[in-house]
Short mmCIF file of C-alpha atoms and ligand atoms in Angstrom, two decimals:
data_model
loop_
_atom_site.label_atom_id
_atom_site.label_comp_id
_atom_site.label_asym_id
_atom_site.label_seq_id
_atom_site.Cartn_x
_atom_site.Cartn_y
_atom_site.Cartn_z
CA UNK A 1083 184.96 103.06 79.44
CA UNK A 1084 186.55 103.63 76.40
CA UNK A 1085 184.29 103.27 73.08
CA UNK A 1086 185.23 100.94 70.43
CA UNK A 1087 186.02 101.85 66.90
CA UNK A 1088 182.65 100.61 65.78
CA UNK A 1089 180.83 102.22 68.78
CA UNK A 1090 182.06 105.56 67.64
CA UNK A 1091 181.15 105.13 64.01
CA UNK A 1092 177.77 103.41 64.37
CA UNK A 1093 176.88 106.46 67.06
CA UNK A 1094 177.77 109.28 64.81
CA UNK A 1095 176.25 108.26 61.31
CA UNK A 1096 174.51 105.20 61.26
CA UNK A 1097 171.19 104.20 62.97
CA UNK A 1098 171.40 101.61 66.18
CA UNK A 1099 170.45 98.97 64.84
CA UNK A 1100 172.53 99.66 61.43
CA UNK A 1101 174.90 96.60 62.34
CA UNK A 1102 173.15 93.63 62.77
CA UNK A 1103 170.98 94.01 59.64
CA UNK A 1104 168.68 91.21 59.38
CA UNK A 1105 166.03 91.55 56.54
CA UNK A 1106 166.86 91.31 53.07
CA UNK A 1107 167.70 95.07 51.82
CA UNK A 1108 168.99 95.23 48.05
CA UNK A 1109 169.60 97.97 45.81
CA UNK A 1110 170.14 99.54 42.16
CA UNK A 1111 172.96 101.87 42.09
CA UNK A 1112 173.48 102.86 38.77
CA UNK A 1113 175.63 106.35 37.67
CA UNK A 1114 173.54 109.00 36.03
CA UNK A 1115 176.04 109.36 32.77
CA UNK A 1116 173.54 108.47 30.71
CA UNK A 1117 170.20 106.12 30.23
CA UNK A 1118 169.58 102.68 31.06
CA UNK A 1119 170.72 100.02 28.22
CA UNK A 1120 170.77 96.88 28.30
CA UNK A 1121 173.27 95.84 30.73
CA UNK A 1122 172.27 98.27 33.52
CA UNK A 1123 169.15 97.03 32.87
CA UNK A 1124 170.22 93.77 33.24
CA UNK A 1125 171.79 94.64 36.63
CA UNK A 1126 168.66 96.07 37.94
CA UNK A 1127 166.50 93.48 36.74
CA UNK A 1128 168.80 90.96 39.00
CA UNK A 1129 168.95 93.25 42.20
CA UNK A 1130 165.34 93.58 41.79
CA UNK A 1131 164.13 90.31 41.55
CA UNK A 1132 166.78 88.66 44.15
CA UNK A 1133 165.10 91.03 46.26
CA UNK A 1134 161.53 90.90 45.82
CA UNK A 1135 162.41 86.74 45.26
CA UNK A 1136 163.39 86.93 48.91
CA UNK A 1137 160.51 89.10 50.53
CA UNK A 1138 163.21 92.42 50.87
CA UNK A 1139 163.06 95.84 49.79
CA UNK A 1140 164.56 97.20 46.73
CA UNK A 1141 166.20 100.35 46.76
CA UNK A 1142 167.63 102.86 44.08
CA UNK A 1143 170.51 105.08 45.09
CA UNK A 1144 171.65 107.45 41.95
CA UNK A 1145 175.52 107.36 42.26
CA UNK A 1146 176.33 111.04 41.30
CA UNK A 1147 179.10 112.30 43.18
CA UNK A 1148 181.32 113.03 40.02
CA UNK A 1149 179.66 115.96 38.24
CA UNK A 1150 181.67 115.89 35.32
CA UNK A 1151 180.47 112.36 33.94
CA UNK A 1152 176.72 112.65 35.37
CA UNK A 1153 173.86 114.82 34.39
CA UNK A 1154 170.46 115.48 36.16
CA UNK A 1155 168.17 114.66 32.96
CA UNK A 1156 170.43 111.19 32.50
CA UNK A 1157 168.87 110.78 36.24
CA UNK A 1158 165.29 111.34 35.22
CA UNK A 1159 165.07 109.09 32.70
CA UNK A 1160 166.57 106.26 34.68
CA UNK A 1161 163.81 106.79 36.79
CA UNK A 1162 161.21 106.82 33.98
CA UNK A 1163 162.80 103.57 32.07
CA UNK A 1164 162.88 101.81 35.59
CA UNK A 1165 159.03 102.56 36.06
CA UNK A 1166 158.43 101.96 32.49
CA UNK A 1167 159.96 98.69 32.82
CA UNK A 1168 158.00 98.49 35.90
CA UNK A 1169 160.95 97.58 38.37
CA UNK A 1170 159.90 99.94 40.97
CA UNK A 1171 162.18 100.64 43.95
CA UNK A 1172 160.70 101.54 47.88
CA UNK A 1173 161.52 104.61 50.22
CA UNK A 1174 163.05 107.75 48.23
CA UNK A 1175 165.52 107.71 45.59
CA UNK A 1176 169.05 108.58 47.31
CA UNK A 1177 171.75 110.82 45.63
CA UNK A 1178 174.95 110.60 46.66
CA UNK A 1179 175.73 113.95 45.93
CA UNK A 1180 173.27 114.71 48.96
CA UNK A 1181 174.60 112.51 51.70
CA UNK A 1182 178.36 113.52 51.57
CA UNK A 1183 178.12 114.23 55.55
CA UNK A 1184 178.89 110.59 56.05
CA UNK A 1185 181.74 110.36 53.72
CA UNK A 1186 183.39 112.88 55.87
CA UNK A 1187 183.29 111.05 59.09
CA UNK A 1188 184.23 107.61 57.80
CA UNK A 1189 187.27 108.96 56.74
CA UNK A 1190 187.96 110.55 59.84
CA UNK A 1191 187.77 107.18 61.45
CA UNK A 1192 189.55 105.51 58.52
CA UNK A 1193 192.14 108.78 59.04
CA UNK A 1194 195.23 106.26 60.62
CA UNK A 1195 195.67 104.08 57.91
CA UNK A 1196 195.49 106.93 54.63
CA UNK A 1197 198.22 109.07 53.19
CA UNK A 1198 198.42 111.60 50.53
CA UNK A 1199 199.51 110.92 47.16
CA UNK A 1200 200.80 113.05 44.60
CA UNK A 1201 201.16 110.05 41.66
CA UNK A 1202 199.14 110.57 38.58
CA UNK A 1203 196.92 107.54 37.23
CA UNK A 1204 199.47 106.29 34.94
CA UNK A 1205 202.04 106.16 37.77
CA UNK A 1206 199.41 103.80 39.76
CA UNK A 1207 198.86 101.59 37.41
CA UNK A 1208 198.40 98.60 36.81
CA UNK A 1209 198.46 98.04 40.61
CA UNK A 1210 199.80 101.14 42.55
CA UNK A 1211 203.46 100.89 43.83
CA UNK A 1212 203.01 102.35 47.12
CA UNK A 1213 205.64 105.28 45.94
CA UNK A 1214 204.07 108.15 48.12
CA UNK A 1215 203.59 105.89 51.17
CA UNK A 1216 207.28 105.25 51.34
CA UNK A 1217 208.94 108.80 50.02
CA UNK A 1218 205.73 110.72 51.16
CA UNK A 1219 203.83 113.12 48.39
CA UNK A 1220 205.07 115.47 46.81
CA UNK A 1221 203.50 118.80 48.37
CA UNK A 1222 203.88 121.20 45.36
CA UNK A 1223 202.01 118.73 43.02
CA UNK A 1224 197.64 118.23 44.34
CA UNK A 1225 197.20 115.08 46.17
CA UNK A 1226 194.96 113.03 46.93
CA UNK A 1227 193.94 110.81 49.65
CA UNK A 1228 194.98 106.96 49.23
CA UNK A 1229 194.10 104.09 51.76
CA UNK A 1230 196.89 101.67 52.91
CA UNK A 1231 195.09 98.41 51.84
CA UNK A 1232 195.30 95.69 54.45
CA UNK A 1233 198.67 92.92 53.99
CA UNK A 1234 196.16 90.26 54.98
CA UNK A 1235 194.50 87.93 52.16
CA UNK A 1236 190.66 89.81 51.59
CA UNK A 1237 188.35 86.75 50.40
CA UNK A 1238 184.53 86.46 50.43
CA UNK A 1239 182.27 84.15 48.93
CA UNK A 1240 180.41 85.25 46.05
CA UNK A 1241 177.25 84.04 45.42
CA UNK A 1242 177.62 83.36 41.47
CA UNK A 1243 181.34 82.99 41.35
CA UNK A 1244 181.91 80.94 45.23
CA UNK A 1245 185.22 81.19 47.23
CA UNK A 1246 187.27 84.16 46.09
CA UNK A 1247 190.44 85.60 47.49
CA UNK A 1248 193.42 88.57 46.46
CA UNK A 1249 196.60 89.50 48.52
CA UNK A 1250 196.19 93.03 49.54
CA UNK A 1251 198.94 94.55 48.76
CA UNK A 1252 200.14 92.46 46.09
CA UNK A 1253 197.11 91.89 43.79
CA UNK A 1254 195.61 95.37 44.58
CA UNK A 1255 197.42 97.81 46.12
CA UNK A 1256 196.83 101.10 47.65
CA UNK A 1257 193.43 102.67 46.22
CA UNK A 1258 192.39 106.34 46.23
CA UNK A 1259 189.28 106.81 48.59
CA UNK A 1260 189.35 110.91 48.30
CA UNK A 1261 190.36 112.30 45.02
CA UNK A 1262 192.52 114.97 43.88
CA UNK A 1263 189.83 117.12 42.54
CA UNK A 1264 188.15 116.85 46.15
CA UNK A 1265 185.68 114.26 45.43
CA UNK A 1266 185.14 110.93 47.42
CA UNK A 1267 185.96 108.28 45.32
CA UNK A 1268 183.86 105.45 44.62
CA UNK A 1269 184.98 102.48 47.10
CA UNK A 1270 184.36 105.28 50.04
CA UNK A 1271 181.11 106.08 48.82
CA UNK A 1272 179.54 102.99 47.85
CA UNK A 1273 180.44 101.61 51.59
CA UNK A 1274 179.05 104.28 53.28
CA UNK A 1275 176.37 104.59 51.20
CA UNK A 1276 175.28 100.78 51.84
CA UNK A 1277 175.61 100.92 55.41
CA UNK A 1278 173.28 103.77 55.32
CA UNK A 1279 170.61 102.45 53.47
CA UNK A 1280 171.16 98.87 55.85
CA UNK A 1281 172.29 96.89 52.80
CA UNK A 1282 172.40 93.22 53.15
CA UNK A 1283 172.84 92.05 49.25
CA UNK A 1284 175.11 93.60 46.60
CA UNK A 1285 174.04 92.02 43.19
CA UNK A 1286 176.35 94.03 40.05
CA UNK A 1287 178.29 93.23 36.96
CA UNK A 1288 181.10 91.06 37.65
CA UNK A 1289 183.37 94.48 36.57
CA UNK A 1290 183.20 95.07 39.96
CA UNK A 1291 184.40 91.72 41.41
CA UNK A 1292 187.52 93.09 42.09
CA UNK A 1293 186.54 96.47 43.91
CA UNK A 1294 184.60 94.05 46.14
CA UNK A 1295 187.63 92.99 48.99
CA UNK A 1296 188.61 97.13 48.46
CA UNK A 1297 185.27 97.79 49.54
CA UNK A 1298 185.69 94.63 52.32
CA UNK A 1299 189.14 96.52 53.67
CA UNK A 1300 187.02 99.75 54.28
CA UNK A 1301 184.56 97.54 56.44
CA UNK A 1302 187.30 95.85 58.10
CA UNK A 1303 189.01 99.13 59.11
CA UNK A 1304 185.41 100.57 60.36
CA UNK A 1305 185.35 97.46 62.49
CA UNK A 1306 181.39 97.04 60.31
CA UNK A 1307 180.03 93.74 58.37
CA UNK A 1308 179.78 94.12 55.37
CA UNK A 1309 176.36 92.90 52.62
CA UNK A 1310 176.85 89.62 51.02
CA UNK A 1311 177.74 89.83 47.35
CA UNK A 1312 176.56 88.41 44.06
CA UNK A 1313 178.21 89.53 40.55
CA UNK A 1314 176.78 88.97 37.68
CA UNK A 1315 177.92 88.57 33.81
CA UNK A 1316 178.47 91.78 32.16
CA UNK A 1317 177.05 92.57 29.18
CA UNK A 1318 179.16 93.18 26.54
CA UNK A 1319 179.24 94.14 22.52
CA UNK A 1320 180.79 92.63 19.79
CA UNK A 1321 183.99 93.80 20.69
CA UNK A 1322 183.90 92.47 24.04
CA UNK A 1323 183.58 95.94 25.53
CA UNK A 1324 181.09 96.34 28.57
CA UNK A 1325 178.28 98.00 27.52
CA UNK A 1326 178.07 101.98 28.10
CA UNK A 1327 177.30 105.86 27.03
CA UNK A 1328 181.52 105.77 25.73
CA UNK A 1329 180.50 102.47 23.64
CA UNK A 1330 177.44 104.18 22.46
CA UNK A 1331 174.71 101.47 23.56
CA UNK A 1332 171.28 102.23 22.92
CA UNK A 1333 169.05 103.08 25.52
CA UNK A 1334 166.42 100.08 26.66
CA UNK A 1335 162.57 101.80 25.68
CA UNK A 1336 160.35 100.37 27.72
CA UNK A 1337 157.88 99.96 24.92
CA UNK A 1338 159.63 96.45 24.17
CA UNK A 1339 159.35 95.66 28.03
CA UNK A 1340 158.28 92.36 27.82
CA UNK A 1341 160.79 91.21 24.49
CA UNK A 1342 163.89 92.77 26.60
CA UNK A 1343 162.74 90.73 29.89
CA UNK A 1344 162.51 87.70 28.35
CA UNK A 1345 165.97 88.66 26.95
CA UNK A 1346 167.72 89.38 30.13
CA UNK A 1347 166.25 86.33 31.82
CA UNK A 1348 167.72 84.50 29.22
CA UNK A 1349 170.60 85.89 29.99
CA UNK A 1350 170.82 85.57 33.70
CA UNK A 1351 169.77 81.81 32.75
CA UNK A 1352 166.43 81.86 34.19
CA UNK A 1353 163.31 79.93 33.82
CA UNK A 1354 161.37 82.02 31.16
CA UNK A 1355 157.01 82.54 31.97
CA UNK A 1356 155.21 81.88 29.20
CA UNK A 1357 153.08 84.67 29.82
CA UNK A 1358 153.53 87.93 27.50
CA UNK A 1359 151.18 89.81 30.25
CA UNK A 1360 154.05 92.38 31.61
CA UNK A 1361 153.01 91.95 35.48
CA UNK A 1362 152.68 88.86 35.04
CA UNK A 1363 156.15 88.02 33.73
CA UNK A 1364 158.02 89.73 36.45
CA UNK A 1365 155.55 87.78 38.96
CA UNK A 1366 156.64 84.88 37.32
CA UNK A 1367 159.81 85.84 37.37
CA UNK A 1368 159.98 86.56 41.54
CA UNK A 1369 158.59 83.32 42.15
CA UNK A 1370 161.33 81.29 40.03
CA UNK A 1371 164.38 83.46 40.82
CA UNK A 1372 167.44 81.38 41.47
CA UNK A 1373 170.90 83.14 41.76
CA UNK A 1374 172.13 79.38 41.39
CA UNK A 1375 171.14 79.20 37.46
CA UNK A 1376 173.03 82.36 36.81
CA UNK A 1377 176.03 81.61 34.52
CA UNK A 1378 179.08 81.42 36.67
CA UNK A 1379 181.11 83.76 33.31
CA UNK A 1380 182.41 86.82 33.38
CA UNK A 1381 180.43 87.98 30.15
CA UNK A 1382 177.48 88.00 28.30
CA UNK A 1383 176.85 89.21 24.37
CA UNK A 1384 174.06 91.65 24.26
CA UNK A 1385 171.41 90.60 22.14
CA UNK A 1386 171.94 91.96 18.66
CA UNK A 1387 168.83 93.99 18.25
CA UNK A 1388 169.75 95.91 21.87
CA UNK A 1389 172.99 97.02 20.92
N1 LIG B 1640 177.58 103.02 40.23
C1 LIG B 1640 178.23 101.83 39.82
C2 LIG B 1640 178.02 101.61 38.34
O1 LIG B 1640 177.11 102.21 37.77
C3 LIG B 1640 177.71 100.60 40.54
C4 LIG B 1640 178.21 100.53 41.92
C5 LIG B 1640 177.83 99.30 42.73
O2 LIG B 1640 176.87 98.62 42.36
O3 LIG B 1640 178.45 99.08 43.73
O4 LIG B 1640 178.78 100.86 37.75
#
């Protein structure tokens, strides 16, 4: 009997059961580059509570694999805001940088449909022309490893934004899953990454809306289902840039826990608890969850006094 596709990849990496995930499993998955502000604290806030809302675990993964951006003491105090703010994840924390095993064998399985690429990043962009698939890479230049996105139309349904679809090829194009420098790039990662830890909910900034059918290509190609996704408004400053260590936002203290809740609920357009107890609030907060109230836009303005 020959072994299917999936058979083969859910034997070698994944536990037995890793494909027919039932209970709710959510995570945090922030990069260590620096500390928590306001939108990642947003973010977590949402995964946290859409989890604990319905009766699932929580999980933090620390998404380190590029050790240029990320530091080790940018890691440590996500952990301490997090507990300050009380959002506290199960199991261990999981670093990417320690699980890169995986990464390794998805890509042998994903090894039929990848070439090498020589292009530089402003040669792919905006959408990458598919130059080194056609005329093959040029060898005396580094390459690195690009995956022949699917022709097919990759659509989901998001749980904020409903019904969402891209042409492959047209609307995306080829994306890098192993980069020059040797590191696996994000969209490999992150799928791996959520099949290991069983994910069945994806809730992040609506950024990543379209690395979402990227992500849904790898699954496809592993012959593995994928989590169901929610994206959520990104925060964003006065200039309408995202929030983030290059737009200098300030790091959330958890000192003002219970002001900057209140804050984010508002902004996730929640039902705010009267209560200014800190437990209390993010009880509150569980019980009324509902991803339906969330503000089907793009972005948010961070509050003045967090930026
Ligand atoms: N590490 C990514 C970030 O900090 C999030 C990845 C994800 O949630 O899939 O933007």
């Amino acid at each position: 009997m020959t072994k299917s596709k999936n058979d083969k990849y859910t034997a070698r990496n994944f536990r037995d059961e890793s494909n027919s995930r039932s209970h709710y499993v959510g995570r945090f998955a922030p990069s260590p580059s620096g500390p928590l502000h306001y939108g990642s604290l947003v973010t977590a806030l949402a995964s946290f509570l859409d989890a604990k809302h319905n009766k699932g675990k929580w999980l933090l993964r620390i998404e380190d694999l590029d050790f240029f951006r990320n530091s080790r003491s940018a890691s440590l105090e996500i952990q301490k805001q997090l507990k300050g703010f009380r959002l506290i994840w199960d199991d261990e924390v999981l670093f990417q940088s320690s699980s890169t095993l995986g990464y390794s064998e998805a890509l042998k399985q994903l090894a039929d449909s990848t070439y090498l690429c020589s292009c530089n990043r402003k040669e792919s962009r905006p959408i990458y022309n598919g130059n080194c698939r056609k005329n093959g890479a040029d060898k005396t230049k580094s390459t690195a490893l690009r995956l022949m996105i699917s022709q097919d139309k990759l659509s989901f349904k998001d749980a904020v934004f409903g019904h969402l679809q891209w042409k492959g090829l047209e609307d995306l194009g080829d994306f890098i899953i192993k980069r020059k420098d040797g590191v696996f790039a994000y969209h490999l990662a992150v799928v791996v990454d959520d099949l290991n830890q069983k994910i069945t909910h994806v809730v992040r900034g609506s950024d990543l809306l379209d690395s979402t059918p990227r992500q849904l290509d790898i699954y496809k190609k592993l012959g593995l289902n994928p989590p169901k996704y929610c994206h959520l408004p990104v925060i964003v400053d006065s200039n309408n840039f995202k929030l983030s260590k290059q737009s200098f936002a300030k790091k959330v203290d958890p000192e003002k826990a219970v002001t900057i809740l209140r804050l984010a609920l508002t902004d996730l357009g929640q039902i705010i608890p009267r209560t200014e107890n800190h437990q209390h609030l993010l009880e509150q907060a569980i019980k009324n969850w509902n991803v339906e109230r969330i503000p089907k836009k793009l972005t948010t303005k961070a509050p003045k006094m967090l930026l």
